[in-house]
GROMACS .gro file of C-alpha atoms in nm:
model
  155
    1MET     CA    1 -15.834 -10.181  15.348
    2LYS     CA    2 -15.746 -10.167  14.975
    3THR     CA    3 -15.815 -10.458  14.765
    4LEU     CA    4 -15.593 -10.457  14.443
    5PHE     CA    5 -15.645 -10.663  14.151
    6ILE     CA    6 -15.331 -10.694  13.924
    7MET     CA    7 -15.411 -10.824  13.566
    8ARG     CA    8 -15.167 -10.861  13.293
    9HIS     CA    9 -15.281 -10.798  12.954
   10GLY     CA   10 -15.409 -11.078  12.700
   11GLN     CA   11 -15.177 -11.242  12.461
   12ALA     CA   12 -15.058 -10.972  12.204
   13GLN     CA   13 -14.904 -10.987  11.849
   14ALA     CA   14 -14.542 -11.060  11.862
   15LYS     CA   15 -14.449 -10.760  11.616
   16ALA     CA   16 -14.583 -10.391  11.536
   17SER     CA   17 -14.439 -10.071  11.491
   18SER     CA   18 -14.351 -10.042  11.845
   19ASP     CA   19 -14.379 -10.220  12.169
   20ALA     CA   20 -14.650  -9.984  12.271
   21GLU     CA   21 -14.853 -10.060  11.970
   22ARG     CA   22 -14.889 -10.418  11.994
   23ALA     CA   23 -15.237 -10.535  11.993
   24LEU     CA   24 -15.418 -10.799  12.139
   25THR     CA   25 -15.438 -11.125  11.901
   26ALA     CA   26 -15.781 -11.294  11.865
   27ARG     CA   27 -15.681 -11.561  12.148
   28GLY     CA   28 -15.584 -11.266  12.370
   29GLU     CA   29 -15.921 -11.121  12.355
   30ALA     CA   30 -16.101 -11.431  12.424
   31ASP     CA   31 -15.865 -11.517  12.695
   32VAL     CA   32 -15.908 -11.177  12.847
   33GLU     CA   33 -16.313 -11.218  12.823
   34ARG     CA   34 -16.319 -11.560  12.972
   35VAL     CA   35 -16.119 -11.454  13.255
   36ALA     CA   36 -16.317 -11.142  13.307
   37ASN     CA   37 -16.629 -11.355  13.292
   38ALA     CA   38 -16.489 -11.586  13.567
   39LEU     CA   39 -16.428 -11.303  13.797
   40SER     CA   40 -16.718 -11.097  13.751
   41ASP     CA   41 -16.851 -11.165  14.103
   42GLU     CA   42 -16.484 -11.051  14.261
   43LEU     CA   43 -16.468 -10.739  14.037
   44SER     CA   44 -16.826 -10.647  14.088
   45ASP     CA   45 -16.733 -10.358  14.335
   46LEU     CA   46 -16.437 -10.224  14.134
   47ASP     CA   47 -16.404  -9.836  14.194
   48GLN     CA   48 -16.127  -9.776  13.948
   49LEU     CA   49 -15.940  -9.941  13.676
   50TRP     CA   50 -15.595  -9.803  13.593
   51VAL     CA   51 -15.436  -9.895  13.283
   52SER     CA   52 -15.096  -9.872  13.106
   53PRO     CA   53 -15.110  -9.661  12.775
   54TYR     CA   54 -14.986  -9.925  12.574
   55ARG     CA   55 -15.232 -10.054  12.311
   56ARG     CA   56 -15.268 -10.419  12.444
   57ALA     CA   57 -15.346 -10.286  12.811
   58ARG     CA   58 -15.590 -10.072  12.710
   59GLN     CA   59 -15.792 -10.336  12.481
   60THR     CA   60 -15.767 -10.568  12.804
   61ALA     CA   61 -15.920 -10.283  13.007
   62ALA     CA   62 -16.180 -10.235  12.771
   63ILE     CA   63 -16.294 -10.605  12.753
   64VAL     CA   64 -16.296 -10.619  13.130
   65ASN     CA   65 -16.518 -10.322  13.126
   66GLN     CA   66 -16.767 -10.456  12.891
   67VAL     CA   67 -16.771 -10.783  13.065
   68LEU     CA   68 -16.868 -10.616  13.394
   69GLY     CA   69 -17.120 -10.411  13.219
   70ARG     CA   70 -17.010 -10.113  13.406
   71GLY     CA   71 -16.858  -9.809  13.284
   72VAL     CA   72 -16.581  -9.776  13.495
   73GLU     CA   73 -16.356  -9.517  13.310
   74PRO     CA   74 -15.997  -9.645  13.280
   75VAL     CA   75 -15.739  -9.387  13.407
   76GLU     CA   76 -15.433  -9.429  13.184
   77THR     CA   77 -15.077  -9.384  13.366
   78GLU     CA   78 -14.739  -9.431  13.276
   79LEU     CA   79 -14.688  -9.582  13.628
   80LEU     CA   80 -14.823  -9.905  13.455
   81THR     CA   81 -14.562  -9.935  13.163
   82PRO     CA   82 -14.352 -10.236  13.179
   83GLU     CA   83 -14.057 -10.076  13.314
   84ALA     CA   84 -14.224  -9.835  13.527
   85ASP     CA   85 -14.084  -9.731  13.881
   86LEU     CA   86 -14.230  -9.941  14.126
   87GLU     CA   87 -14.191  -9.698  14.429
   88ALA     CA   88 -14.373  -9.435  14.225
   89LEU     CA   89 -14.657  -9.661  14.142
   90CYS     CA   90 -14.699  -9.754  14.532
   91ALA     CA   91 -14.706  -9.377  14.651
   92GLN     CA   92 -14.970  -9.320  14.408
   93LEU     CA   93 -15.171  -9.629  14.498
   94GLN     CA   94 -15.136  -9.534  14.857
   95ALA     CA   95 -15.260  -9.170  14.794
   96CYS     CA   96 -15.580  -9.307  14.621
   97GLU     CA   97 -15.869  -9.292  14.805
   98GLU     CA   98 -16.059  -9.553  14.648
   99ASP     CA   99 -16.063  -9.925  14.815
  100ASN     CA  100 -16.101 -10.164  14.520
  101LEU     CA  101 -15.879 -10.100  14.197
  102MET     CA  102 -15.765 -10.320  13.903
  103LEU     CA  103 -15.453 -10.243  13.746
  104VAL     CA  104 -15.391 -10.363  13.402
  105SER     CA  105 -15.011 -10.374  13.304
  106HIS     CA  106 -14.738 -10.589  13.179
  107MET     CA  107 -14.450 -10.821  13.283
  108PRO     CA  108 -14.230 -10.764  13.443
  109LEU     CA  109 -14.400 -10.478  13.650
  110VAL     CA  110 -14.719 -10.708  13.744
  111GLY     CA  111 -14.469 -10.965  13.863
  112ASP     CA  112 -14.258 -10.758  14.059
  113LEU     CA  113 -14.528 -10.553  14.210
  114ILE     CA  114 -14.699 -10.868  14.355
  115HIS     CA  115 -14.350 -10.986  14.493
  116HIS     CA  116 -14.276 -10.637  14.640
  117LEU     CA  117 -14.607 -10.606  14.821
  118THR     CA  118 -14.626 -10.957  14.955
  119GLY     CA  119 -14.288 -10.982  15.018
  120ALA     CA  120 -14.246 -11.310  14.836
  121GLU     CA  121 -13.909 -11.386  14.654
  122PRO     CA  122 -13.875 -11.287  14.292
  123GLY     CA  123 -14.040 -11.527  14.067
  124ARG     CA  124 -14.262 -11.707  14.324
  125TYR     CA  125 -14.574 -11.603  14.140
  126SER     CA  126 -14.633 -11.666  13.787
  127MET     CA  127 -14.831 -11.401  13.596
  128GLY     CA  128 -14.917 -11.543  13.255
  129THR     CA  129 -15.132 -11.334  12.974
  130ALA     CA  130 -15.467 -11.256  13.117
  131SER     CA  131 -15.363 -11.379  13.469
  132VAL     CA  132 -15.519 -11.185  13.763
  133ALA     CA  133 -15.400 -11.157  14.125
  134CYS     CA  134 -15.606 -11.060  14.392
  135LEU     CA  135 -15.407 -10.852  14.688
  136THR     CA  136 -15.550 -10.704  15.011
  137LEU     CA  137 -15.331 -10.419  15.201
  138ASP     CA  138 -15.396 -10.177  15.492
  139VAL     CA  139 -15.113  -9.975  15.370
  140VAL     CA  140 -14.948 -10.006  15.018
  141ALA     CA  141 -14.604 -10.106  15.114
  142GLY     CA  142 -14.352 -10.353  15.045
  143GLY     CA  143 -14.406 -10.694  15.223
  144VAL     CA  144 -14.742 -10.593  15.383
  145GLY     CA  145 -14.994 -10.738  15.144
  146GLU     CA  146 -15.167 -11.059  15.131
  147LEU     CA  147 -15.207 -11.245  14.814
  148ARG     CA  148 -15.568 -11.367  14.852
  149TRP     CA  149 -15.574 -11.556  14.522
  150LEU     CA  150 -15.407 -11.584  14.166
  151ARG     CA  151 -15.616 -11.703  13.878
  152HIS     CA  152 -15.477 -11.781  13.525
  153ARG     CA  153 -15.649 -11.809  13.187
  154GLU     CA  154 -15.743 -12.172  13.106
  155ASP     CA  155 -15.594 -12.329  12.764
   0.00000   0.00000   0.00000
């Protein structure tokens, strides 16, 4: 059984030279740190950390790694960019032999992935910045995942 932790990056700057270069704000960094600390027990068995190549996602993954105190080397993948192909991502996840994965990505992908895997209607689950969802699946396919929990940053 796979456990997927799906995390949206922390709050980012409104503008940069490109969307991919938008960095986390100070609040975004603090939110990610608080969420990671609150979830450190749940994330203690993390095998892999997949991350979008966008700056704000890489910064989010680095903070999570720092909080966990484990050197889980992030794996950058274009499959986690905001408009990435959901089916291609699911195929890669299914092929992955690791059981406990964290994905750090963006909207709309994180929301679309949760809705696809759980079979929930689009828009049912909100993914604000620094939100984390935990899903369990026997196979990575549409409609077969169970949403175990969904945690949001505290304002």
